[in-house]
Amino acid sequence: MTQVTYILNGKTQRKQYVDDKRAHTHIYKWLVKHAKTVSKQAILYSINNGPTTFSRAEDVPYSEQNNTPNFYLTPQWKELRVQALERDKSRCKLCGASASESKLEVNHIKERAKYPELELELSNLETLCEHCHQAKTSRFNRKT
Ligand SMILES: [Zn+2]
């Protein structure tokens, strides 16, 4: 059982959910609904992880598309992504473009779908610019 305390403009409301995943979904929707309210907070009390406070929808590990926590929103990924960018000196590994020349993205060398165990391995990550990333991804898709 997961408990969530919602605080909106000083008003408190408590709700219970069957699990964290369900709670994340509701917190996400609640934060989106009250996006314009500055004073808002949802505190999740989980048996496994202790209390977590959310005040922005993008911090909630939830994605609207598939209803499972979005990997690219997890703090673990965000942290590792920064490390990969620093290691690659914020330049595309293929064409050398910097962040001011092109949008930089961090790519999984071995795809997450086939190698989920490598999704948080720094050695499996490379910095690519938007164009090289797209070119590489479409090549992959054509092959398979
Ligand atoms: Zn590039």
XYZ file of N, CA and C and ligand atoms in Angstrom:
433
model
N 0.846 -1.201 0.000
C 0.000 0.000 0.000
C 0.883 1.254 0.000
N 0.554 2.187 -0.853
C 1.329 3.416 -0.941
C 0.433 4.596 -0.568
N 0.932 5.462 0.281
C 0.140 6.615 0.693
C 0.705 7.890 0.083
N -0.182 8.762 -0.354
C 0.268 10.022 -0.927
C -0.446 11.178 -0.233
N 0.336 12.165 0.163
C -0.232 13.392 0.716
C -0.104 14.484 -0.340
N -1.240 15.043 -0.723
C -1.244 16.138 -1.690
C -1.412 17.450 -0.937
N -0.543 18.401 -1.207
C -0.677 19.710 -0.559
C -0.808 20.777 -1.643
N -1.960 21.434 -1.647
C -2.221 22.459 -2.657
C -2.634 23.743 -1.941
N -1.810 24.780 -2.101
C -2.055 26.060 -1.422
C -2.338 25.879 0.071
N -1.576 24.985 0.691
C -1.707 24.776 2.130
C -2.795 23.792 2.527
N -3.614 23.371 1.562
C -4.669 22.400 1.861
C -4.145 20.985 1.650
N -4.374 20.134 2.623
C -3.819 18.786 2.590
C -4.902 17.740 2.317
N -4.521 16.782 1.490
C -5.441 15.696 1.147
C -4.644 14.390 1.106
N -5.170 13.337 1.692
C -4.438 12.063 1.694
C -5.169 11.016 0.862
N -4.381 10.258 0.097
C -4.962 9.183 -0.723
C -4.104 7.940 -0.596
N -4.735 6.785 -0.809
C -3.991 5.525 -0.775
C -4.089 4.817 -2.118
N -2.994 4.190 -2.522
C -2.971 3.447 -3.775
C -2.396 2.057 -3.538
N -2.716 1.138 -4.437
C -2.257 -0.246 -4.245
C -0.739 -0.383 -4.354
N -0.127 0.409 -5.242
C 1.331 0.327 -5.347
C 1.918 1.667 -5.813
N 3.247 1.722 -5.859
C 3.944 2.957 -6.244
C 3.607 3.389 -7.661
N 3.483 2.390 -8.537
C 3.227 2.692 -9.938
C 1.898 3.445 -10.091
N 0.879 2.934 -9.413
C -0.439 3.575 -9.435
C -0.350 4.988 -8.855
N 0.405 5.106 -7.763
C 0.567 6.408 -7.115
C 1.271 7.394 -8.047
N 2.317 6.939 -8.742
C 3.045 7.811 -9.674
C 2.110 8.352 -10.747
N 1.240 7.470 -11.264
C 0.303 7.873 -12.300
C -0.592 9.012 -11.807
N -1.117 8.849 -10.582
C -2.021 9.867 -10.055
C -1.289 11.160 -9.707
N -0.090 11.024 -9.169
C 0.701 12.219 -8.839
C 1.014 12.995 -10.117
N 1.396 12.265 -11.145
C 1.718 12.905 -12.421
C 0.528 13.705 -12.942
N -0.630 13.059 -12.967
C -1.834 13.714 -13.486
C -2.245 14.906 -12.613
N -2.076 14.753 -11.316
C -2.410 15.827 -10.383
C -1.499 17.038 -10.608
N -0.201 16.768 -10.803
C 0.752 17.858 -11.014
C 0.505 18.563 -12.351
N 0.111 17.792 -13.356
C -0.197 18.389 -14.660
C -1.433 19.278 -14.527
N -2.437 18.756 -13.825
C -3.689 19.479 -13.633
C -3.466 20.803 -12.902
N -2.542 20.806 -11.943
C -2.295 22.005 -11.148
C -0.979 22.688 -11.542
N -0.599 22.525 -12.805
C 0.679 23.061 -13.283
C 0.818 24.553 -12.990
N -0.283 25.275 -13.003
C -0.208 26.729 -12.837
C -0.175 27.154 -11.375
N -0.451 26.236 -10.478
C -0.393 26.561 -9.057
C 1.036 26.404 -8.561
N 1.591 27.469 -7.999
C 2.991 27.424 -7.583
C 3.160 26.574 -6.329
N 2.253 26.759 -5.372
C 2.396 26.081 -4.088
C 1.708 24.723 -4.114
N 2.455 23.721 -4.579
C 1.883 22.372 -4.615
C 2.975 21.338 -4.357
N 2.564 20.245 -3.758
C 3.513 19.200 -3.394
C 2.778 17.884 -3.242
N 3.357 16.831 -3.735
C 2.797 15.505 -3.488
C 3.881 14.695 -2.795
N 3.578 14.172 -1.634
C 4.567 13.394 -0.896
C 4.136 11.936 -0.902
N 4.988 11.108 -1.456
C 4.692 9.687 -1.579
C 5.372 8.925 -0.451
N 4.586 8.185 0.321
C 5.150 7.354 1.387
C 5.104 5.906 0.932
N 6.266 5.406 0.562
C 6.344 4.046 0.062
C 6.958 3.148 1.123
N 6.509 1.895 1.178
C 7.065 0.940 2.143
C 8.529 0.687 1.799
N 8.819 0.613 0.502
C 10.166 0.247 0.068
C 11.161 1.403 0.116
N 10.717 2.598 -0.261
C 11.684 3.672 -0.479
C 11.588 4.869 0.466
N 10.624 4.875 1.360
C 10.496 6.039 2.224
C 9.854 7.203 1.495
N 9.728 8.365 2.155
C 9.004 9.467 1.521
C 9.767 10.129 0.379
N 9.050 10.436 -0.690
C 9.603 11.170 -1.822
C 8.665 12.334 -2.111
N 9.218 13.517 -2.312
C 8.400 14.693 -2.583
C 8.487 15.076 -4.054
N 7.335 15.297 -4.659
C 7.288 15.725 -6.059
C 6.584 17.074 -6.159
N 7.164 17.994 -6.897
C 6.465 19.253 -7.136
C 6.416 19.602 -8.618
N 7.046 18.777 -9.463
C 6.988 19.001 -10.915
C 6.670 17.677 -11.611
N 5.752 17.733 -12.565
C 5.315 16.510 -13.261
C 6.487 15.777 -13.905
N 7.458 16.522 -14.435
C 8.565 15.871 -15.148
C 9.492 15.085 -14.227
N 9.355 15.278 -12.908
C 10.181 14.515 -11.977
C 9.569 13.164 -11.620
N 8.318 12.983 -11.974
C 7.628 11.743 -11.611
C 8.024 10.637 -12.595
N 8.473 9.483 -12.102
C 8.853 8.411 -13.023
C 7.625 7.759 -13.659
N 6.985 8.499 -14.529
C 5.774 8.019 -15.183
C 5.744 8.584 -16.597
N 5.314 7.800 -17.553
C 5.205 8.296 -18.916
C 3.822 7.982 -19.459
N 3.233 8.974 -20.112
C 1.861 8.821 -20.573
C 1.705 7.755 -21.662
N 2.761 7.576 -22.470
C 2.661 6.674 -23.616
C 2.384 5.227 -23.218
N 3.183 4.701 -22.310
C 3.060 3.261 -22.060
C 2.683 2.939 -20.619
N 2.506 3.975 -19.823
C 2.052 3.761 -18.452
C 3.069 3.058 -17.553
N 4.298 2.889 -18.048
C 5.344 2.346 -17.191
C 6.341 3.479 -16.928
N 7.064 3.427 -15.819
C 7.994 4.513 -15.539
C 8.932 4.742 -16.723
N 9.080 5.975 -17.118
C 9.924 6.303 -18.252
C 11.386 6.330 -17.817
N 12.168 5.456 -18.449
C 13.588 5.339 -18.125
C 14.312 6.685 -18.213
N 13.954 7.464 -19.241
C 14.661 8.724 -19.483
C 14.290 9.816 -18.477
N 13.369 9.506 -17.578
C 13.013 10.468 -16.537
C 13.594 10.083 -15.182
N 14.264 8.932 -15.115
C 14.781 8.496 -13.817
C 16.013 9.318 -13.441
N 16.200 9.590 -12.146
C 17.390 10.347 -11.727
C 18.677 9.621 -12.076
N 18.634 8.265 -12.084
C 19.831 7.478 -12.419
C 20.296 7.792 -13.842
N 19.336 7.843 -14.773
C 19.685 8.125 -16.165
C 20.169 9.560 -16.309
N 19.467 10.496 -15.685
C 19.838 11.913 -15.813
C 21.265 12.137 -15.339
N 21.625 11.480 -14.250
C 22.965 11.591 -13.686
C 24.009 11.005 -14.647
N 23.716 9.812 -15.170
C 24.651 9.119 -16.049
C 24.823 9.859 -17.382
N 23.736 10.462 -17.836
C 23.747 11.215 -19.076
C 24.735 12.380 -18.961
N 24.721 13.056 -17.818
C 25.638 14.167 -17.576
C 27.076 13.655 -17.583
N 27.292 12.485 -16.957
C 28.634 11.901 -16.921
C 29.136 11.576 -18.321
N 28.250 11.044 -19.169
C 28.625 10.695 -20.540
C 28.989 11.958 -21.329
N 28.194 13.004 -21.153
C 28.468 14.266 -21.854
C 29.814 14.840 -21.422
N 30.092 14.771 -20.126
C 31.366 15.289 -19.609
C 32.536 14.479 -20.158
N 32.381 13.160 -20.146
C 33.451 12.284 -20.641
C 33.744 12.580 -22.115
N 32.694 12.815 -22.905
C 32.869 13.078 -24.335
C 33.120 14.566 -24.620
N 33.367 15.335 -23.573
C 33.649 16.771 -23.678
C 32.538 17.508 -24.435
N 31.301 17.035 -24.265
C 30.110 17.640 -24.877
C 30.255 17.837 -26.379
N 30.794 16.806 -27.030
C 30.883 16.832 -28.490
C 30.392 15.516 -29.074
N 29.826 15.595 -30.270
C 29.356 14.406 -30.971
C 30.548 13.504 -31.279
N 30.455 12.208 -30.959
C 31.552 11.270 -31.186
C 31.805 11.044 -32.668
N 30.806 11.274 -33.504
C 30.955 10.985 -34.927
C 31.439 12.197 -35.722
N 30.786 13.346 -35.548
C 31.151 14.498 -36.385
C 31.800 15.608 -35.577
N 31.852 15.479 -34.247
C 32.535 16.470 -33.427
C 31.745 17.731 -33.131
N 30.459 17.751 -33.502
C 29.637 18.939 -33.259
C 29.519 19.199 -31.761
N 29.536 20.460 -31.381
C 29.378 20.806 -29.966
C 27.925 21.200 -29.705
N 27.605 21.406 -28.434
C 26.223 21.706 -28.056
C 25.712 22.991 -28.705
N 26.627 23.935 -28.999
C 26.184 25.180 -29.615
C 25.892 24.995 -31.105
N 26.471 23.937 -31.702
C 26.256 23.696 -33.136
C 25.049 22.805 -33.403
N 24.815 21.877 -32.497
C 23.720 20.940 -32.694
C 23.232 20.447 -31.341
N 22.017 19.924 -31.326
C 21.489 19.383 -30.081
C 22.193 18.059 -29.796
N 22.748 17.919 -28.589
C 23.469 16.692 -28.262
C 22.567 15.702 -27.534
N 22.718 14.451 -27.901
C 21.938 13.397 -27.268
C 22.889 12.284 -26.841
N 22.494 11.545 -25.826
C 23.328 10.429 -25.378
C 22.677 9.131 -25.844
N 23.452 8.359 -26.605
C 22.936 7.153 -27.242
C 23.443 5.898 -26.541
N 22.600 4.878 -26.500
C 23.047 3.559 -26.039
C 23.681 2.840 -27.215
N 24.960 2.474 -27.108
C 25.657 1.801 -28.205
C 24.975 0.454 -28.488
N 24.798 -0.341 -27.439
C 23.972 -1.552 -27.568
C 22.575 -1.189 -27.090
N 21.582 -1.369 -27.953
C 20.230 -0.863 -27.671
C 19.638 -1.423 -26.388
N 18.871 -0.583 -25.746
C 18.241 -0.964 -24.480
C 17.293 -2.144 -24.652
N 16.617 -2.205 -25.783
C 15.634 -3.265 -26.007
C 16.288 -4.643 -25.938
N 17.516 -4.736 -26.502
C 18.196 -6.030 -26.524
C 19.121 -6.235 -25.336
N 19.664 -5.127 -24.798
C 20.615 -5.232 -23.687
C 20.192 -4.349 -22.522
N 19.056 -4.673 -21.891
C 18.586 -3.816 -20.789
C 19.572 -3.747 -19.622
N 20.421 -4.780 -19.494
C 21.380 -4.798 -18.386
C 22.487 -3.758 -18.584
N 22.605 -3.224 -19.804
C 23.663 -2.238 -20.080
C 23.120 -0.808 -20.120
N 21.854 -0.637 -19.736
C 21.258 0.691 -19.906
C 21.862 1.742 -18.980
N 22.467 1.302 -17.879
C 23.090 2.261 -16.972
C 24.602 2.058 -16.896
N 25.186 1.594 -18.007
C 26.637 1.415 -18.089
C 27.224 2.580 -18.859
N 28.099 3.328 -18.202
C 28.698 4.487 -18.868
C 29.435 4.076 -20.144
N 30.076 2.897 -20.111
C 30.843 2.447 -21.278
C 29.939 2.109 -22.463
N 28.655 1.961 -22.203
C 27.714 1.664 -23.296
C 27.069 2.934 -23.856
N 27.549 4.090 -23.412
C 26.928 5.337 -23.847
C 27.885 6.143 -24.719
N 27.311 6.872 -25.662
C 28.117 7.775 -26.485
C 27.314 9.034 -26.760
N 28.028 10.152 -26.826
C 27.376 11.421 -27.127
C 27.299 11.577 -28.641
N 26.108 11.845 -29.128
C 25.914 12.057 -30.563
C 25.101 13.327 -30.759
N 25.289 13.991 -31.889
C 24.433 15.128 -32.193
C 23.119 14.561 -32.746
N 22.134 15.401 -32.759
C 20.796 15.008 -33.206
C 20.832 14.293 -34.570
N 21.628 14.861 -35.505
C 21.660 14.335 -36.877
C 22.315 12.955 -36.938
N 23.482 12.822 -36.280
C 24.177 11.535 -36.299
C 23.352 10.481 -35.566
N 22.697 10.905 -34.494
C 21.878 9.973 -33.725
C 20.748 9.428 -34.593
N 20.121 10.343 -35.318
C 18.994 9.959 -36.172
C 19.452 9.022 -37.288
N 20.587 9.386 -37.900
C 21.130 8.577 -38.993
C 21.445 7.171 -38.490
N 22.034 7.097 -37.297
C 22.420 5.813 -36.735
C 21.185 4.974 -36.383
N 20.201 5.611 -35.782
C 19.004 4.894 -35.372
C 18.237 4.352 -36.567
N 18.127 5.130 -37.635
C 17.363 4.659 -38.792
C 18.104 3.540 -39.503
N 19.443 3.559 -39.419
C 20.218 2.473 -40.008
C 19.939 1.178 -39.253
N 19.885 1.294 -37.936
C 19.568 0.142 -37.084
C 18.217 -0.446 -37.462
N 17.259 0.434 -37.597
C 15.884 -0.012 -37.862
C 15.749 -0.699 -39.217
N 16.555 -0.209 -40.179
C 16.481 -0.819 -41.494
C 17.020 -2.241 -41.473
N 18.079 -2.427 -40.667
C 18.729 -3.726 -40.584
C 17.788 -4.781 -39.984
N 17.047 -4.381 -38.968
C 16.251 -5.375 -38.247
C 14.847 -5.514 -38.827
Zn 27.228 14.386 -35.204
